[in-house]
CSV table of C-alpha atoms and ligand atoms in Angstrom, one decimal:
chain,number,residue,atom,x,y,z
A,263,UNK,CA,-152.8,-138.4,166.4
A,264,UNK,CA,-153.8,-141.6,167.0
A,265,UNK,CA,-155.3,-142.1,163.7
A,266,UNK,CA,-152.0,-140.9,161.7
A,267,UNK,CA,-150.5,-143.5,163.9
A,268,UNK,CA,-152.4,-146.2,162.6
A,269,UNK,CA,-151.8,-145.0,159.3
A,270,UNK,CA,-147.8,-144.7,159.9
A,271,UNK,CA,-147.9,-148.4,160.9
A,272,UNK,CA,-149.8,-149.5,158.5
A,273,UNK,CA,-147.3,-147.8,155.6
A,274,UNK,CA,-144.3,-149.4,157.6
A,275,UNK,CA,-146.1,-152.8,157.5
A,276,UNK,CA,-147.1,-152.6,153.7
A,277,UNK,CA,-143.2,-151.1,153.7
A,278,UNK,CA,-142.3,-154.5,155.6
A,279,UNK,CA,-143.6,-156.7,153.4
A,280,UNK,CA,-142.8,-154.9,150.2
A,281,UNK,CA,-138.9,-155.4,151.7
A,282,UNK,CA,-139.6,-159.1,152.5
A,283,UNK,CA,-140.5,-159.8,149.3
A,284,UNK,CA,-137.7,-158.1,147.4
A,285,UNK,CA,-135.0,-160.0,149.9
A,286,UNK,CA,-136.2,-163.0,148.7
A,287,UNK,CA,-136.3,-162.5,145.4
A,288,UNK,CA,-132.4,-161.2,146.4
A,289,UNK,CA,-131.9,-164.3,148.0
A,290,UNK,CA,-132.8,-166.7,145.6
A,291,UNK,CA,-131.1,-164.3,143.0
A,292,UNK,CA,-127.2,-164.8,145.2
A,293,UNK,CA,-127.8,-168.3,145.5
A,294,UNK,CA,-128.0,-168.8,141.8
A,295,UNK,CA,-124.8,-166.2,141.4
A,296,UNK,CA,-122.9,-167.9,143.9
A,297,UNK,CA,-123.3,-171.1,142.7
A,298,UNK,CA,-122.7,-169.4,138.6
A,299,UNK,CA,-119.7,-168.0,139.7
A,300,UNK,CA,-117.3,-168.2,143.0
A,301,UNK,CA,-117.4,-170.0,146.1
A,302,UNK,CA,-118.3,-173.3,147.2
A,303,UNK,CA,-119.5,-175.4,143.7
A,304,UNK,CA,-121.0,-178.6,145.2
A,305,UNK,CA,-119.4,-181.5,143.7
A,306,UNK,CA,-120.4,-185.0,143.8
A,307,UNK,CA,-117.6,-187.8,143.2
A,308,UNK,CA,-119.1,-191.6,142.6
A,309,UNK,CA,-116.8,-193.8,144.7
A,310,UNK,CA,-113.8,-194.4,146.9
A,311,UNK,CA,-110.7,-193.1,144.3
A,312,UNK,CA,-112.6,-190.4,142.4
A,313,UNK,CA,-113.9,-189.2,145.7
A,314,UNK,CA,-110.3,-188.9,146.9
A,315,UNK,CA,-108.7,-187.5,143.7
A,316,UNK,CA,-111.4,-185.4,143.1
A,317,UNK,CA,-111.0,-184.0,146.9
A,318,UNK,CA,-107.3,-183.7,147.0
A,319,UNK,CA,-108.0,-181.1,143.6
A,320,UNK,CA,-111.1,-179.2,144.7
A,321,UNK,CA,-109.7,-178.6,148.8
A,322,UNK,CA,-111.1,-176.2,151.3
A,323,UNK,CA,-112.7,-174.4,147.9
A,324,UNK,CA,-115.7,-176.7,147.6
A,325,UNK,CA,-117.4,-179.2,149.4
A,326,UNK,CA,-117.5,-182.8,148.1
A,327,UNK,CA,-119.8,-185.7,148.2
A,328,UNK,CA,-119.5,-189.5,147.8
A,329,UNK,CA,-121.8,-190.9,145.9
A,330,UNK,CA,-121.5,-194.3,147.1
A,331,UNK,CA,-120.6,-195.0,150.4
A,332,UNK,CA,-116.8,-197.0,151.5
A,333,UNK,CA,-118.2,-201.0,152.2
A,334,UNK,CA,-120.9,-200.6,149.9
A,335,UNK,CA,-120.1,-202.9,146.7
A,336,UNK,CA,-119.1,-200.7,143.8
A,337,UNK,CA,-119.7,-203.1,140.8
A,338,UNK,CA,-123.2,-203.4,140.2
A,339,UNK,CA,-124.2,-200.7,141.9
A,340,UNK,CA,-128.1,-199.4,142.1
A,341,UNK,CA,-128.7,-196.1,142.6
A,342,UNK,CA,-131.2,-194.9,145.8
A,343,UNK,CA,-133.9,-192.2,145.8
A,344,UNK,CA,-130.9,-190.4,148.0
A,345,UNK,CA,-128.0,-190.4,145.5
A,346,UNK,CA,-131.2,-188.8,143.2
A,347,UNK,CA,-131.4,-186.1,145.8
A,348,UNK,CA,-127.9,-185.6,145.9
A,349,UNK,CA,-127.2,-184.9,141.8
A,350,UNK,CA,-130.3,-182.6,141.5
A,351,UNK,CA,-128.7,-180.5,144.1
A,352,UNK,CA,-124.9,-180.7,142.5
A,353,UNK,CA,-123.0,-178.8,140.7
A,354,UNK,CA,-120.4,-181.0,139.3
A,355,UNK,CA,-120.6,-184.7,139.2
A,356,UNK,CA,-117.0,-186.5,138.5
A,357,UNK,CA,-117.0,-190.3,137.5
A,358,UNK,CA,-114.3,-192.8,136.7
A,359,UNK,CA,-116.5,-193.4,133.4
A,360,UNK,CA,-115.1,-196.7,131.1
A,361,UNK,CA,-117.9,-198.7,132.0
A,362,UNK,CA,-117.7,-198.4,135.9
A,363,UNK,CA,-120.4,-196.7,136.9
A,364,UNK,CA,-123.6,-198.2,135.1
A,365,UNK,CA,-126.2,-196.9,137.2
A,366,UNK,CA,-125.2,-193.4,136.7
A,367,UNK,CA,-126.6,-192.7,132.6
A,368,UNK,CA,-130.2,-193.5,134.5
A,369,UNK,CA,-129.6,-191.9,137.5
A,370,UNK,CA,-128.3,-188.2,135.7
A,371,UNK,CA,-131.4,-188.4,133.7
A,372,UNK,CA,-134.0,-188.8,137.0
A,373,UNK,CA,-132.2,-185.9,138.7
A,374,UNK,CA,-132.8,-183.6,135.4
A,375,UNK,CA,-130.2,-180.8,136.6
A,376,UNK,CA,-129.5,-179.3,133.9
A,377,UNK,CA,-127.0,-177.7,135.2
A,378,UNK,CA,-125.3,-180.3,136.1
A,379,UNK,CA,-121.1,-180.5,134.4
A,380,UNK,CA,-120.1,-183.8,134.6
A,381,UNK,CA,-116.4,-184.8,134.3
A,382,UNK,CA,-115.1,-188.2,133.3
A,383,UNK,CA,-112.3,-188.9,135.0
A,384,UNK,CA,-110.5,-191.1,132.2
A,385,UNK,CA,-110.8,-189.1,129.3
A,386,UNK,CA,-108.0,-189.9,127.1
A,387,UNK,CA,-107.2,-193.1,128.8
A,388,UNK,CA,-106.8,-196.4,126.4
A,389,UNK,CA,-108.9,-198.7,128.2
A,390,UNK,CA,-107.2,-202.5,128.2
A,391,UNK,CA,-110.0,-204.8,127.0
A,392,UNK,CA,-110.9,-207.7,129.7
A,393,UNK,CA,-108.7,-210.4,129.6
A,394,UNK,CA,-107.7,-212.3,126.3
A,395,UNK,CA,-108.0,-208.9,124.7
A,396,UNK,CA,-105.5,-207.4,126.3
A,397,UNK,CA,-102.5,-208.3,124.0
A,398,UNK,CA,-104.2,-206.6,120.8
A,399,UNK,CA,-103.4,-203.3,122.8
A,400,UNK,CA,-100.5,-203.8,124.2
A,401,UNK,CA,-98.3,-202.5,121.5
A,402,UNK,CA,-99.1,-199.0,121.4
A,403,UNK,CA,-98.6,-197.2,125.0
A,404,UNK,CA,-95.6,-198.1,127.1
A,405,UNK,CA,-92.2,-200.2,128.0
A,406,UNK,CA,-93.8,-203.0,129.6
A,407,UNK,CA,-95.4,-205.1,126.8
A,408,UNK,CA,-92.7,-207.1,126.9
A,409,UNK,CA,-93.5,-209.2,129.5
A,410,UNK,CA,-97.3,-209.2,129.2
A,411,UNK,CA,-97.7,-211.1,125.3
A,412,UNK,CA,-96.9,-214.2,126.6
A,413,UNK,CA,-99.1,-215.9,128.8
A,414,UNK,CA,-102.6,-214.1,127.2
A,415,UNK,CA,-103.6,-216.5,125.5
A,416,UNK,CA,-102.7,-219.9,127.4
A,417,UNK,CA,-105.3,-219.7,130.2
A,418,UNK,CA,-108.3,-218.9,128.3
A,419,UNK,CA,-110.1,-222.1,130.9
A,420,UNK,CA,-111.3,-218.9,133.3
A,421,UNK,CA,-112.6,-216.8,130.9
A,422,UNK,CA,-116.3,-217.7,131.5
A,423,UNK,CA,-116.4,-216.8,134.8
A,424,UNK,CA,-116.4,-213.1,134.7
A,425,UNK,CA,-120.0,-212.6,135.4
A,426,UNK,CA,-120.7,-209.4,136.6
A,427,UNK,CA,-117.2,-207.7,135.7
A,428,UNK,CA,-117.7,-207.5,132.3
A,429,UNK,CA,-117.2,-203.8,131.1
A,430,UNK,CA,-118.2,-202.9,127.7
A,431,UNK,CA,-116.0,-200.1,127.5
A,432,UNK,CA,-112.9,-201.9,129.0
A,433,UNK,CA,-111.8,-202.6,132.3
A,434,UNK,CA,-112.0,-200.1,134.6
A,435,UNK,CA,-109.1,-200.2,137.2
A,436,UNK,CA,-107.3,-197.5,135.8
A,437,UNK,CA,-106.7,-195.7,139.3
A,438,UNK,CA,-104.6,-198.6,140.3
A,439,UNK,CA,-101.9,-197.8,138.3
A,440,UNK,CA,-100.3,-194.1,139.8
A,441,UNK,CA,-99.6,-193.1,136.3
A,442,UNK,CA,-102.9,-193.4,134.9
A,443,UNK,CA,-104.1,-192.0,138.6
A,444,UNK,CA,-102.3,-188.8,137.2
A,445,UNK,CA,-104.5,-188.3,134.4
A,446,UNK,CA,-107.4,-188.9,136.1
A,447,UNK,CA,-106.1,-186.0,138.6
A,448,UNK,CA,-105.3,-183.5,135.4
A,449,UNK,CA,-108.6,-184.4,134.3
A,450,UNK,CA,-110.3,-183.6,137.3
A,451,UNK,CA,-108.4,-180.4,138.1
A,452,UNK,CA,-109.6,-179.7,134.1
A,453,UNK,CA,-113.6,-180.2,134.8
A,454,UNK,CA,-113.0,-178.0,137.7
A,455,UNK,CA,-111.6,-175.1,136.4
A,456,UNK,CA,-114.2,-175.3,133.3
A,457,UNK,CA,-117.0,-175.7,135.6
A,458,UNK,CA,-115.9,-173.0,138.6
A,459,UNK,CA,-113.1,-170.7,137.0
A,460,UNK,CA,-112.9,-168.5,140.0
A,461,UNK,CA,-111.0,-171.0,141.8
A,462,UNK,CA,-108.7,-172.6,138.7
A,463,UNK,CA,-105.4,-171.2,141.0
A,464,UNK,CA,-106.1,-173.2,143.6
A,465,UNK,CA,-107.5,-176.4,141.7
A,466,UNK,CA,-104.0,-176.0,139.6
A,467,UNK,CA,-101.9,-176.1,142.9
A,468,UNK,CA,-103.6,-178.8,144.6
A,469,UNK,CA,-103.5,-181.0,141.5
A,470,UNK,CA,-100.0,-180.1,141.0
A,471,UNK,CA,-99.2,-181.4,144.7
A,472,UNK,CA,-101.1,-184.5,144.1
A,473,UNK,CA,-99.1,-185.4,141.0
A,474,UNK,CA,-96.1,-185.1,142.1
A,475,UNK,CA,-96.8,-187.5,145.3
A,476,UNK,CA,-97.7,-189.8,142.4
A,477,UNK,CA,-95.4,-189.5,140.8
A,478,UNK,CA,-93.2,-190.4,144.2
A,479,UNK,CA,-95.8,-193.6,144.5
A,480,UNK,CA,-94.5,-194.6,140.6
A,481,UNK,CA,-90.7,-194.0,141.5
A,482,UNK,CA,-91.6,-196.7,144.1
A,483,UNK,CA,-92.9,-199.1,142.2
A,484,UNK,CA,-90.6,-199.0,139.4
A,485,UNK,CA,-87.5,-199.3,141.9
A,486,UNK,CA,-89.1,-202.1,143.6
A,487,UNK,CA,-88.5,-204.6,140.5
A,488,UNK,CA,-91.4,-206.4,140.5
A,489,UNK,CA,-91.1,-207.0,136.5
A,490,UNK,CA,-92.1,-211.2,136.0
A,491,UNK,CA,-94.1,-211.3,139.1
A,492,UNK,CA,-96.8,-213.7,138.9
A,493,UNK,CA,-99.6,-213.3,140.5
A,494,UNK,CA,-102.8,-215.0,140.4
A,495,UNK,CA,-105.9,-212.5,141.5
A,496,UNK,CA,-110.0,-212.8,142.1
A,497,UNK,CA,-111.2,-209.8,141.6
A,498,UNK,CA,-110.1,-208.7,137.7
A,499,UNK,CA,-108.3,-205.0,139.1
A,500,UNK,CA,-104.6,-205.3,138.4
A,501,UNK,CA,-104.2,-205.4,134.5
A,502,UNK,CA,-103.1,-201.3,134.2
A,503,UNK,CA,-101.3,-202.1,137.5
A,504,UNK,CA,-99.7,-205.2,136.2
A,505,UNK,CA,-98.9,-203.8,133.1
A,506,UNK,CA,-97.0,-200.9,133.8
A,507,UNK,CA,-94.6,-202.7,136.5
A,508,UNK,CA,-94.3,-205.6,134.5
A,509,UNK,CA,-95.9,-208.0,136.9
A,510,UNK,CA,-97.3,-211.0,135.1
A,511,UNK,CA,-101.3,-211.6,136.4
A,512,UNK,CA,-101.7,-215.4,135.5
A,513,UNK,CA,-105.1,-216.0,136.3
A,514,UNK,CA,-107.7,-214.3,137.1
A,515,UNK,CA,-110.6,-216.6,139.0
A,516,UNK,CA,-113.8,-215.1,139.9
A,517,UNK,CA,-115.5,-216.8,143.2
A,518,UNK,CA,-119.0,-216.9,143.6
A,519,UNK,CA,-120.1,-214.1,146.4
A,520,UNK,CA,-121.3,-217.4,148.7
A,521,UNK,CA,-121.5,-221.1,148.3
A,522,UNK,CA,-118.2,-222.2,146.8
A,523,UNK,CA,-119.0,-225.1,144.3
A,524,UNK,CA,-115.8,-228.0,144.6
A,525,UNK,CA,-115.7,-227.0,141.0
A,526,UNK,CA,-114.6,-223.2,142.7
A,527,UNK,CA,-112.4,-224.6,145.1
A,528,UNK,CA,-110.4,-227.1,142.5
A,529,UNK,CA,-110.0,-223.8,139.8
A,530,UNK,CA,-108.6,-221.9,142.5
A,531,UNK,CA,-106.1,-224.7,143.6
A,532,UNK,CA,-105.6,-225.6,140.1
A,533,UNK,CA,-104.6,-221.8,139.2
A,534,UNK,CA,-102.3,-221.3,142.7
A,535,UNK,CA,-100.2,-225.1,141.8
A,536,UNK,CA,-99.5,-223.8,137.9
A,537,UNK,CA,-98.5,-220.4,138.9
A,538,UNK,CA,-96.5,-221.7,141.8
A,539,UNK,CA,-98.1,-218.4,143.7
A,540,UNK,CA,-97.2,-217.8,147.3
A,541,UNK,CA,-100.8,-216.7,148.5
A,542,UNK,CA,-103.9,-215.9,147.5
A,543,UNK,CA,-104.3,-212.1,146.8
A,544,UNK,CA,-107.5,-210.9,148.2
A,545,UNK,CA,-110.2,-207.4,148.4
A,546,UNK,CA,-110.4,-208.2,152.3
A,547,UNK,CA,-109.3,-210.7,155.3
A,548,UNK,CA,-112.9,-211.6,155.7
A,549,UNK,CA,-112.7,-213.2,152.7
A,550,UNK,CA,-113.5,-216.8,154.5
A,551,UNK,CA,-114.4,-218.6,151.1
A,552,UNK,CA,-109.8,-217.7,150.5
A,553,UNK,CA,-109.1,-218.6,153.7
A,554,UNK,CA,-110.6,-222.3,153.5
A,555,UNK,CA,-108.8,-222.2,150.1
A,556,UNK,CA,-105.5,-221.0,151.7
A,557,UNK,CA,-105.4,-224.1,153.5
A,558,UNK,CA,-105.7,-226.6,150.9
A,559,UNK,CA,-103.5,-224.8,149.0
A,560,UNK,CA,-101.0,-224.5,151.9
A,561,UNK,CA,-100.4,-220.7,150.9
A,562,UNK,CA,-101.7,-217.6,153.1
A,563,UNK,CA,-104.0,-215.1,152.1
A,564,UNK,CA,-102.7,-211.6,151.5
A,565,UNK,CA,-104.9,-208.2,150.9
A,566,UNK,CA,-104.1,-206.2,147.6
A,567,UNK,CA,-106.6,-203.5,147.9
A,568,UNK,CA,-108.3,-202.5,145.2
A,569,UNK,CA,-109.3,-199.3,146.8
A,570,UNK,CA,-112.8,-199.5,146.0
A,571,UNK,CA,-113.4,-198.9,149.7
A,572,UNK,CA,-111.9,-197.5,152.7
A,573,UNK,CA,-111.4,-194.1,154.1
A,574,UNK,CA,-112.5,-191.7,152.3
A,575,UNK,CA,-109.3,-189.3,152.9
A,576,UNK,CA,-107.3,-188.3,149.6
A,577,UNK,CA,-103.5,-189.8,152.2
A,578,UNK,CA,-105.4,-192.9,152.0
A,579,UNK,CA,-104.8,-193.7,148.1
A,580,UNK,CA,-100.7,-193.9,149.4
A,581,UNK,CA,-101.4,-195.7,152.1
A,582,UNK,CA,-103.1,-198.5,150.3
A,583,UNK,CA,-101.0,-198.5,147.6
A,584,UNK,CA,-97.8,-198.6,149.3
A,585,UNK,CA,-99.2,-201.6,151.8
A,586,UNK,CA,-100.1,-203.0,147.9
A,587,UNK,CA,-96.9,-202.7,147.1
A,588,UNK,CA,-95.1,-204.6,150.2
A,589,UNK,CA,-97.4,-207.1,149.7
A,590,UNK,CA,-96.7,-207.8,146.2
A,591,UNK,CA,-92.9,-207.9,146.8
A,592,UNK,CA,-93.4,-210.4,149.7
A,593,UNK,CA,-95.6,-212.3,147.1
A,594,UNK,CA,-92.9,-212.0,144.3
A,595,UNK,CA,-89.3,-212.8,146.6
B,88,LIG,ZN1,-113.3,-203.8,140.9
C-alpha cells in the first residue's frame, strides 16, 4: 500500500513537472502570439509631439512610451543604456524623422530587435531647408509664399550661428504647423494599422478625432490674420508655422546656452530695433540671458512654445498652441 503510494506520487510528481514544462513553453509561445497579433503592441514614441500624436492614435489599445523625457533637451540628444532597454523590448518605435532625432540610427542598431516597425512620422512631408534656403522651396506647396520671398535673403548676418540646429535633412519643426501635424497623425494611424492590424478600427477613429480638432486648431489660426507678422525668434522652430499663416520670421538669432558674449547681446538688440518687434519670443520664462535682453531692448519677453516639452497628454498640443497663438497676435497688434 504504502509502496504503490510512493509510486503514485512519484508519477504525479514526474506528471508535475512534465506539465510545468509544457506551460512554459505555452507561455512563452502566447507572449510571442499576443504581441504577433492582438492586444497591447508596445510602442515607443521619441519626444514630446510624437509621443502625444502617437498616443491620441494608439488609445486605451496599447501602451506607449516616451523615449525622452519632457525638460530633457531634445536637440542633441544622447541616448542612455535605458532608452536601449526600452527599444529591445518594443514593438513599434514612431519618430518625427527629418533629421530630429540623431541618436536614434545608433541606438536601433544596439537594441537589435528585429522585430522592431519603425514609423516616421513625416513621411511625405517637403522639409523647408534651414534658413536662406527656404525661398528655393517655397513655390511648390501652398498659398502663403507670397509673403515669405521677400526678406530671405537680406539677413543672411545670423546665418553662422546655427550651431547645433543644423539638420541635414531639413528643419524639423513640422508639428508646429496643425496642418503638417495632420499628416504626421495619418502617418502614425498608418504604421499602426500595418504593424497591429487587429486594432486598425480603433487607430482609424481616434486619428479621425484628432484631425478634425486640428483641423479646428488651423481654422483658428487662419481666422486670426496674422499674415505680415514679424517676428524675430531664438530657437529656429517657426518656419512651417510661419509659412502657412503668413507670418514673416525676420531673424532668427541663436544664444549661446550660458555666458552671453556683448557681441550676443548687441545681435539680439540689433535684430529687435530692425524688426521693430514687440518682445522677445522665447522656449521658456527662465530664459534669464532674454530677460536681461528685454530690458535693454525695452520689450518684454513672451513664451512661444515649441512643444518640445511639457506634459505629456495628447490636450496639451491645443493648449500650447492656442496660448502660441494669443501670444503671437499680442506680438503682431
Ligand atoms: Zn527645436
Amino acid at each position: 500500500m504504502v509502496k504503490k503510494l510512493l509510486k503514485q506520487r512519484r508519477y504525479l510528481f514526474t506528471l508535475l513537472a512534465f506539465l510545468a514544462s509544457i506551460s512554459l513553453i505555452n507561455i512563452s509561445l502566447t507572449n510571442v502570439a499576443s504581441r504577433a497579433q492582438s492586444g497591447a503592441p508596445k510602442i515607443v514614441a521619441t519626444f514630446l509631439p510624437i509621443y502625444m500624436f502617437t498616443r491620441a492614435v494608439a488609445g486605451e489599445e496599447a501602451q506607449v512610451e516616451i523615449l525622452i523625457p519632457p525638460g530633457v533637451e531634445v536637440h542633441d540628444y544622447q541616448a542612455t543604456p535605458g532608452n536601449v532597454r526600452t527599444v529591445a523590448q518594443a514593438d513599434v518605435l514612431v519618430m518625427n524623422g527629418l533629421g530630429m532625432e540623431e541618436f536614434l540610427e545608433r541606438l536601433v542598431a544596439n537594441a537589435g530587435n528585429w522585430r522592431l516597425k519603425e514609423i516616421d512620422a513625416s513621411t511625405g512631408i517637403e522639409p523647408l531647408k534651414d534658413d536662406e534656403d527656404d525661398h528655393e522651396d517655397d513655390h511648390d506647396h501652398d498659398d502663403h509664399d507670397d509673403h515669405d520671398d521677400d526678406h530671405d535673403d537680406d539677413h543672411d548676418d545670423h546665418d553662422d550661428d546655427h550651431d547645433g540646429h543644423d539638420h541635414a535633412e531639413g528643419n524639423p519643426h513640422v508639428w508646429l504647423d496643425p496642418v503638417l501635424a495632420q499628416q504626421q497623425v495619418a502617418n502614425i494611424r498608418d504604421g499602426l494599422i500595418a504593424a497591429d492590424p487587429v486594432n486598425a478600427q480603433t487607430y482609424r477613429d481616434n486619428a479621425e478625432a484628432y484631425i478634425l480638432r486640428l483641423q479646428k486648431l488651423d481654422r483658428e489660426f487662419e481666422g486670426s490674420q496674422l499674415g505680415g507678422c514679424r517676428f524675430i525668434t531664438f530657437h529656429d522652430a517657426y518656419p512651417y508655422l510661419a509659412k502657412r499663416y503668413g507670418l514673416q520670421q525676420m531673424a532668427v538669432v541663436e544664444l549661446p546656452e550660458d555666458n552671453l558674449t556683448p557681441r550676443d547681446v548687441q545681435r539680439v538688440i540689433a535684430a529687435a530695433r530692425e524688426f521693430q518687434v514687440k518682445a522677445l519670443l522665447s522656449d521658456s520664462v527662465e530664459d534669464r540671458r532674454l530677460q536681461q535682453i528685454a530690458k535693454q531692448v525695452g520689450v518684454p519677453v513672451k513664451i512661444l512654445d515649441p512643444i518640445e516639452s511639457g506634459p505629456a497628454d495628447p490636450q496639451y498640443y491645443f493648449q500650447a498652441m492656442r496660448q502660441n497663438l494669443q501670444t503671437l497676435e499680442t506680438v503682431c497688434r
